[in-house]
Amino acid sequence: MLLADFVDLISNMPVSNQAFASKRSTWSGHMNGKDAAGVALQAVFDAHSIDSENIFLSRGDLRALALKPHLAEFVMATIIWGYPRGMRGHNFKNVISHLEALRQLLLDARSCPISDWTSHWERLSEIHGIGLSTYTKLLHFLSAKIEGHEALILDQRIIEVAQQNLFEELAPIRGLNSTNAARLYPEYLVCMDNVASTLSLPPDRIEFVLFEFGLHLKSGNEGGIAEVKANLAAVVQ
Amino acid sequence: MLDIACRQCGAIYHADPAHLGKRLRCTQCGSIIVIENPPPAAVPLKAGDALPREHSKDVSVNATVRRPSSRRAIYLGVSALIVSSFAVWWWHSRPQMPVVGQRGQVGSAVTQQSKIYEGRPEQANSTARNVPPDAERITVSNPFDTVPHKGNNPFAEGQNDQAHSTSSDSANTLDPRPKHYRSLPSGARLSDDVGIDGHGELSISNQTDLDAVARLYDRSTLETVRWFFVRANSSYTVNSIPQGDYILAYTTGLDWADSLNCPANRRVGLED
């Protein structure tokens, strides 16, 4: 199966509108504090709640928050968007306790293209609770550049899609797994950039369609079916 | 007494109103008849008859809806005429388009404004744009649109005497455009927006090879309402600006320095 067969679909996907809902109760335990994270979390809920209990955040909202000067609200909103049911274990608590370090790292990434991913990733490893999935979400919405390529989300779902070997264009990243994903992240970006430029589409649209449909498509033998139909038509005549 | 007709064979029966809703079996054909009030007889309307009350009410409602809508159309037309006249007047009486006071510019704009733009961008108050009360959209076309630059050095060509006289010798000492430099996404804020409930818009198209920082601040209170980054050769629109009287200041340069909140390479931008 080729992604090229779905160019019309991909080009019309409402990427910036993709939104997830989360409940205030999921995060309220962290909202009471007067620390930067608590204040930022409260601000995000104040700005984006659809009622007293629920919040609804889209990719477009995150991009707008990424333009704000301090980024604390952006970090909180991205985590809510990425983990609407809450993060596992103590991950969120760890993020909060390292929020300032994370914020500085992101400010750097926003203003200066990351020319050496490996060393940058090493800096991130000092911040517990943030994995590749979360961090690439943050980088993506910040419009960061990694080794000359636009940062894209790489989470478990995208890894599974790559492993499925469904789309021929993704052949270079078939070997992705949760262990090597951080190391191979630049190669993932190169692959996605190549696909995007071949299809004349923005790379984040490719990532989006992989996320939405990648695990729910089955490669069909369209050629075989057409051949059978042609034979049947010949028999009828 | 109610007259009940069998729907099957037409036989007529009489029933007490107390039996409404009950059923009886027709002795002629055996079908079941429900005892209910007979439907009102349909009277064909003749020409000239008054319409039933409900219909005439509809008509009158429609009429009352239509009348204001036609009046509204007239109001809209008159309003559009007034707004367009105001827009034409405003366009012709507006202040000079803001032009970046970077050295190396040519053209009459520099001749007129080079003195104003020397020094800090905050002093460039001739860029004031009044927000007309009715025209809530402020569009600043190409405030950074200067002479097309050749290559990576925006000042390599296109200098005239006037520009040169205000620019000392820095044009000769410019570094070539760096391959890697710090920048921010267009629209990245340097401070939180102040006043986000208005309808004003400010569009900036930066057609230079330099990054720019634009700052919109209130003329009387000097409070900054928008302070944002516009990358080289890109555009950005800020919106929801409240009605007011503002000054637009800006600076340009390459290689963003976070700690200074300004482009670090001042040699290609404005000097302090």
CSV table of N, CA and C in Angstrom, one decimal, chain A residues 65-164:
chain,number,residue,atom,x,y,z
A,65,LEU,N,-0.4,28.4,21.9
A,65,LEU,CA,0.3,28.4,23.3
A,65,LEU,C,1.8,28.4,23.1
A,66,ALA,N,2.3,27.7,22.1
A,66,ALA,CA,3.7,27.7,21.9
A,66,ALA,C,4.3,29.0,21.5
A,67,LEU,N,3.5,30.0,21.1
A,67,LEU,CA,4.0,31.3,20.8
A,67,LEU,C,4.1,32.2,22.0
A,68,LYS,N,3.6,31.7,23.1
A,68,LYS,CA,3.6,32.5,24.4
A,68,LYS,C,5.1,32.6,24.9
A,69,PRO,N,5.4,33.6,25.7
A,69,PRO,CA,6.8,33.8,26.0
A,69,PRO,C,7.3,32.7,27.0
A,70,HIS,N,6.5,32.2,28.0
A,70,HIS,CA,7.0,31.5,29.1
A,70,HIS,C,7.0,30.0,28.9
A,71,LEU,N,6.0,29.5,28.1
A,71,LEU,CA,5.9,28.1,27.7
A,71,LEU,C,5.4,27.2,28.8
A,72,ALA,N,5.3,27.6,30.1
A,72,ALA,CA,4.8,26.7,31.1
A,72,ALA,C,3.4,26.2,30.8
A,73,GLU,N,2.5,27.1,30.3
A,73,GLU,CA,1.1,26.7,30.0
A,73,GLU,C,1.2,25.8,28.8
A,74,PHE,N,2.1,26.1,27.9
A,74,PHE,CA,2.2,25.2,26.7
A,74,PHE,C,2.6,23.8,27.1
A,75,VAL,N,3.5,23.7,28.0
A,75,VAL,CA,3.9,22.3,28.5
A,75,VAL,C,2.7,21.6,29.1
A,76,MET,N,2.0,22.3,29.9
A,76,MET,CA,0.9,21.7,30.6
A,76,MET,C,-0.2,21.3,29.6
A,77,ALA,N,-0.5,22.2,28.7
A,77,ALA,CA,-1.5,21.9,27.7
A,77,ALA,C,-1.2,20.7,26.8
A,78,THR,N,0.1,20.6,26.4
A,78,THR,CA,0.5,19.5,25.6
A,78,THR,C,0.4,18.2,26.3
A,79,ILE,N,0.7,18.2,27.6
A,79,ILE,CA,0.6,17.0,28.3
A,79,ILE,C,-0.9,16.6,28.5
A,80,ILE,N,-1.7,17.5,28.7
A,80,ILE,CA,-3.2,17.2,28.8
A,80,ILE,C,-3.6,16.7,27.4
A,81,TRP,N,-3.2,17.3,26.4
A,81,TRP,CA,-3.6,16.9,25.0
A,81,TRP,C,-3.1,15.5,24.7
A,82,GLY,N,-1.9,15.2,25.1
A,82,GLY,CA,-1.2,13.9,24.8
A,82,GLY,C,-1.7,12.8,25.7
A,83,TYR,N,-2.0,13.2,26.9
A,83,TYR,CA,-2.4,12.2,27.9
A,83,TYR,C,-3.7,12.6,28.6
A,84,PRO,N,-4.8,12.6,27.9
A,84,PRO,CA,-6.1,13.1,28.4
A,84,PRO,C,-6.5,12.3,29.7
A,85,ARG,N,-6.1,11.1,29.8
A,85,ARG,CA,-6.5,10.4,31.0
A,85,ARG,C,-5.4,10.4,32.1
A,86,GLY,N,-4.5,11.2,31.9
A,86,GLY,CA,-3.4,11.4,32.9
A,86,GLY,C,-2.2,10.5,32.5
A,87,MET,N,-1.0,11.0,33.0
A,87,MET,CA,0.2,10.2,32.7
A,87,MET,C,0.3,9.0,33.7
A,88,ARG,N,1.2,8.1,33.3
A,88,ARG,CA,1.3,6.9,34.1
A,88,ARG,C,2.2,7.2,35.3
A,89,GLY,N,1.9,6.5,36.4
A,89,GLY,CA,2.8,6.5,37.5
A,89,GLY,C,3.0,7.9,38.1
A,90,HIS,N,4.3,8.2,38.3
A,90,HIS,CA,4.7,9.5,38.9
A,90,HIS,C,5.2,10.4,37.8
A,91,ASN,N,5.0,10.1,36.5
A,91,ASN,CA,5.6,10.9,35.4
A,91,ASN,C,5.2,12.3,35.5
A,92,PHE,N,3.9,12.6,35.8
A,92,PHE,CA,3.5,14.0,35.8
A,92,PHE,C,4.2,14.8,37.0
A,93,LYS,N,4.2,14.1,38.1
A,93,LYS,CA,4.9,14.7,39.2
A,93,LYS,C,6.3,15.0,38.9
A,94,ASN,N,7.0,14.1,38.2
A,94,ASN,CA,8.4,14.4,37.8
A,94,ASN,C,8.5,15.5,36.9
A,95,VAL,N,7.6,15.6,35.9
A,95,VAL,CA,7.6,16.7,35.0
A,95,VAL,C,7.4,18.1,35.7
A,96,ILE,N,6.5,18.1,36.7
A,96,ILE,CA,6.3,19.3,37.4
A,96,ILE,C,7.5,19.7,38.2
A,97,SER,N,8.2,18.7,38.8
A,97,SER,CA,9.4,19.1,39.6
A,97,SER,C,10.5,19.5,38.7
A,98,HIS,N,10.5,19.2,37.5
A,98,HIS,CA,11.6,19.6,36.5
A,98,HIS,C,11.1,20.6,35.5
A,99,LEU,N,10.0,21.2,35.8
A,99,LEU,CA,9.4,22.1,34.8
A,99,LEU,C,10.3,23.2,34.3
A,100,GLU,N,11.0,23.8,35.2
A,100,GLU,CA,11.9,24.9,34.8
A,100,GLU,C,13.0,24.4,33.9
A,101,ALA,N,13.6,23.3,34.2
A,101,ALA,CA,14.7,22.8,33.3
A,101,ALA,C,14.1,22.4,32.0
A,102,LEU,N,12.9,21.8,32.0
A,102,LEU,CA,12.3,21.5,30.7
A,102,LEU,C,11.9,22.7,29.9
A,103,ARG,N,11.5,23.8,30.6
A,103,ARG,CA,11.1,25.0,29.9
A,103,ARG,C,12.3,25.6,29.3
A,104,GLN,N,13.4,25.6,30.0
A,104,GLN,CA,14.7,26.2,29.4
A,104,GLN,C,15.1,25.4,28.2
A,105,LEU,N,15.0,24.1,28.3
A,105,LEU,CA,15.4,23.3,27.1
A,105,LEU,C,14.5,23.6,25.9
A,106,LEU,N,13.2,23.8,26.2
A,106,LEU,CA,12.3,24.1,25.1
A,106,LEU,C,12.5,25.5,24.5
A,107,LEU,N,12.8,26.4,25.4
A,107,LEU,CA,13.1,27.8,24.9
A,107,LEU,C,14.3,27.7,24.0
A,108,ASP,N,15.3,27.0,24.4
A,108,ASP,CA,16.5,26.8,23.5
A,108,ASP,C,16.1,26.2,22.2
A,109,ALA,N,15.3,25.1,22.3
A,109,ALA,CA,15.0,24.4,21.1
A,109,ALA,C,14.1,25.3,20.1
A,110,ARG,N,13.3,26.1,20.7
A,110,ARG,CA,12.5,27.0,19.9
A,110,ARG,C,13.3,28.1,19.2
A,111,SER,N,14.4,28.6,19.9
A,111,SER,CA,15.1,29.7,19.2
A,111,SER,C,16.3,29.2,18.4
A,112,CYS,N,16.8,28.0,18.7
A,112,CYS,CA,18.0,27.5,18.0
A,112,CYS,C,17.8,26.1,17.4
A,113,PRO,N,17.9,26.0,16.2
A,113,PRO,CA,17.7,24.6,15.6
A,113,PRO,C,18.7,23.6,16.3
A,114,ILE,N,18.2,22.4,16.5
A,114,ILE,CA,19.0,21.4,17.1
A,114,ILE,C,19.8,20.7,16.1
A,115,SER,N,21.1,21.0,16.2
A,115,SER,CA,22.0,20.4,15.1
A,115,SER,C,22.5,19.0,15.5
A,116,ASP,N,22.5,18.7,16.8
A,116,ASP,CA,23.0,17.4,17.2
A,116,ASP,C,21.9,16.8,18.2
A,117,TRP,N,21.1,15.9,17.6
A,117,TRP,CA,20.0,15.3,18.3
A,117,TRP,C,20.5,14.5,19.5
A,118,THR,N,21.6,13.8,19.3
A,118,THR,CA,22.1,12.9,20.3
A,118,THR,C,22.5,13.6,21.6
A,119,SER,N,23.2,14.7,21.5
A,119,SER,CA,23.6,15.5,22.7
A,119,SER,C,22.4,16.2,23.3
A,120,HIS,N,21.5,16.6,22.4
A,120,HIS,CA,20.2,17.2,23.0
A,120,HIS,C,19.4,16.2,23.8
A,121,TRP,N,19.4,15.0,23.2
A,121,TRP,CA,18.6,13.9,23.9
A,121,TRP,C,19.2,13.6,25.3
A,122,GLU,N,20.5,13.7,25.3
A,122,GLU,CA,21.2,13.4,26.6
A,122,GLU,C,20.9,14.5,27.6
A,123,ARG,N,20.7,15.7,27.2
A,123,ARG,CA,20.3,16.8,28.1
A,123,ARG,C,18.9,16.5,28.6
A,124,LEU,N,18.1,16.0,27.8
A,124,LEU,CA,16.7,15.7,28.2
A,124,LEU,C,16.7,14.5,29.2
A,125,SER,N,17.6,13.6,29.1
A,125,SER,CA,17.5,12.4,29.9
A,125,SER,C,17.7,12.8,31.4
A,126,GLU,N,18.2,14.0,31.7
A,126,GLU,CA,18.3,14.4,33.1
A,126,GLU,C,16.9,14.8,33.7
A,127,ILE,N,16.0,15.0,32.8
A,127,ILE,CA,14.6,15.3,33.2
A,127,ILE,C,13.8,14.0,33.3
A,128,HIS,N,13.5,13.6,34.4
A,128,HIS,CA,12.7,12.3,34.5
A,128,HIS,C,11.2,12.6,34.3
A,129,GLY,N,10.6,11.6,33.7
A,129,GLY,CA,9.1,11.7,33.5
A,129,GLY,C,8.8,12.1,32.0
A,130,ILE,N,9.8,12.5,31.3
A,130,ILE,CA,9.6,13.0,29.9
A,130,ILE,C,10.2,11.9,29.0
A,131,GLY,N,9.4,11.3,28.2
A,131,GLY,CA,10.0,10.3,27.2
A,131,GLY,C,9.9,10.9,25.8
A,132,LEU,N,10.3,10.1,24.9
A,132,LEU,CA,10.3,10.6,23.5
A,132,LEU,C,9.0,11.0,23.0
A,133,SER,N,8.0,10.3,23.4
A,133,SER,CA,6.6,10.6,22.9
A,133,SER,C,6.2,12.0,23.4
A,134,THR,N,6.4,12.3,24.6
A,134,THR,CA,6.0,13.6,25.1
A,134,THR,C,6.9,14.7,24.6
A,135,TYR,N,8.2,14.4,24.6
A,135,TYR,CA,9.1,15.5,24.1
A,135,TYR,C,9.0,15.8,22.7
A,136,THR,N,8.7,14.8,21.8
A,136,THR,CA,8.5,15.1,20.4
A,136,THR,C,7.2,15.9,20.2
A,137,LYS,N,6.2,15.6,21.0
A,137,LYS,CA,5.0,16.4,20.9
A,137,LYS,C,5.4,17.9,21.2
A,138,LEU,N,6.1,18.1,22.3
A,138,LEU,CA,6.5,19.5,22.6
A,138,LEU,C,7.3,20.1,21.5
A,139,LEU,N,8.3,19.4,21.0
A,139,LEU,CA,9.1,20.0,19.9
A,139,LEU,C,8.3,20.3,18.7
A,140,HIS,N,7.4,19.4,18.4
A,140,HIS,CA,6.6,19.5,17.1
A,140,HIS,C,5.7,20.8,17.2
A,141,PHE,N,5.1,21.0,18.3
A,141,PHE,CA,4.2,22.2,18.4
A,141,PHE,C,5.0,23.5,18.6
A,142,LEU,N,6.2,23.3,19.0
A,142,LEU,CA,7.1,24.5,19.0
A,142,LEU,C,7.7,24.9,17.7
A,143,SER,N,7.4,24.0,16.7
A,143,SER,CA,8.0,24.2,15.4
A,143,SER,C,9.5,24.1,15.4
A,144,ALA,N,10.1,23.3,16.3
A,144,ALA,CA,11.5,23.1,16.4
A,144,ALA,C,12.1,22.4,15.1
A,145,LYS,N,13.3,22.6,14.9
A,145,LYS,CA,14.0,22.0,13.8
A,145,LYS,C,15.1,21.0,14.4
A,146,ILE,N,15.1,19.8,13.9
A,146,ILE,CA,16.0,18.8,14.3
A,146,ILE,C,16.9,18.4,13.2
A,147,GLU,N,18.1,18.7,13.2
A,147,GLU,CA,19.1,18.4,12.2
A,147,GLU,C,18.5,18.8,10.8
A,148,GLY,N,17.9,19.9,10.7
A,148,GLY,CA,17.4,20.4,9.5
A,148,GLY,C,16.0,20.0,9.1
A,149,HIS,N,15.4,19.2,10.0
A,149,HIS,CA,14.0,18.7,9.6
A,149,HIS,C,13.0,19.2,10.7
A,150,GLU,N,11.8,19.4,10.2
A,150,GLU,CA,10.7,19.8,11.1
A,150,GLU,C,10.4,18.7,12.1
A,151,ALA,N,10.4,19.1,13.4
A,151,ALA,CA,10.1,18.0,14.4
A,151,ALA,C,8.7,17.5,14.3
A,152,LEU,N,8.6,16.2,14.4
A,152,LEU,CA,7.3,15.5,14.3
A,152,LEU,C,7.1,14.6,15.5
A,153,ILE,N,5.8,14.3,15.8
A,153,ILE,CA,5.5,13.5,16.9
A,153,ILE,C,5.9,12.0,16.6
A,154,LEU,N,6.6,11.4,17.5
A,154,LEU,CA,6.9,10.0,17.3
A,154,LEU,C,6.5,9.3,18.6
A,155,ASP,N,5.4,8.7,18.6
A,155,ASP,CA,4.9,8.0,19.8
A,155,ASP,C,4.7,6.5,19.5
A,156,GLN,N,4.3,5.8,20.5
A,156,GLN,CA,4.1,4.3,20.3
A,156,GLN,C,3.3,3.9,19.1
A,157,ARG,N,2.2,4.7,18.9
A,157,ARG,CA,1.3,4.4,17.8
A,157,ARG,C,2.0,4.5,16.5
A,158,ILE,N,2.8,5.5,16.3
A,158,ILE,CA,3.5,5.7,15.0
A,158,ILE,C,4.5,4.6,14.9
A,159,ILE,N,5.2,4.2,16.0
A,159,ILE,CA,6.1,3.1,15.9
A,159,ILE,C,5.4,1.8,15.4
A,160,GLU,N,4.3,1.6,16.0
A,160,GLU,CA,3.5,0.4,15.6
A,160,GLU,C,3.1,0.4,14.1
A,161,VAL,N,2.8,1.6,13.7
A,161,VAL,CA,2.4,1.7,12.2
A,161,VAL,C,3.6,1.4,11.4
A,162,ALA,N,4.8,2.0,11.8
A,162,ALA,CA,6.0,1.7,11.0
A,162,ALA,C,6.3,0.2,11.0
A,163,GLN,N,6.1,-0.4,12.1
A,163,GLN,CA,6.5,-1.8,12.2
A,163,GLN,C,5.5,-2.7,11.4
A,164,GLN,N,4.3,-2.2,11.2
A,164,GLN,CA,3.3,-3.0,10.4
A,164,GLN,C,3.7,-3.2,9.0
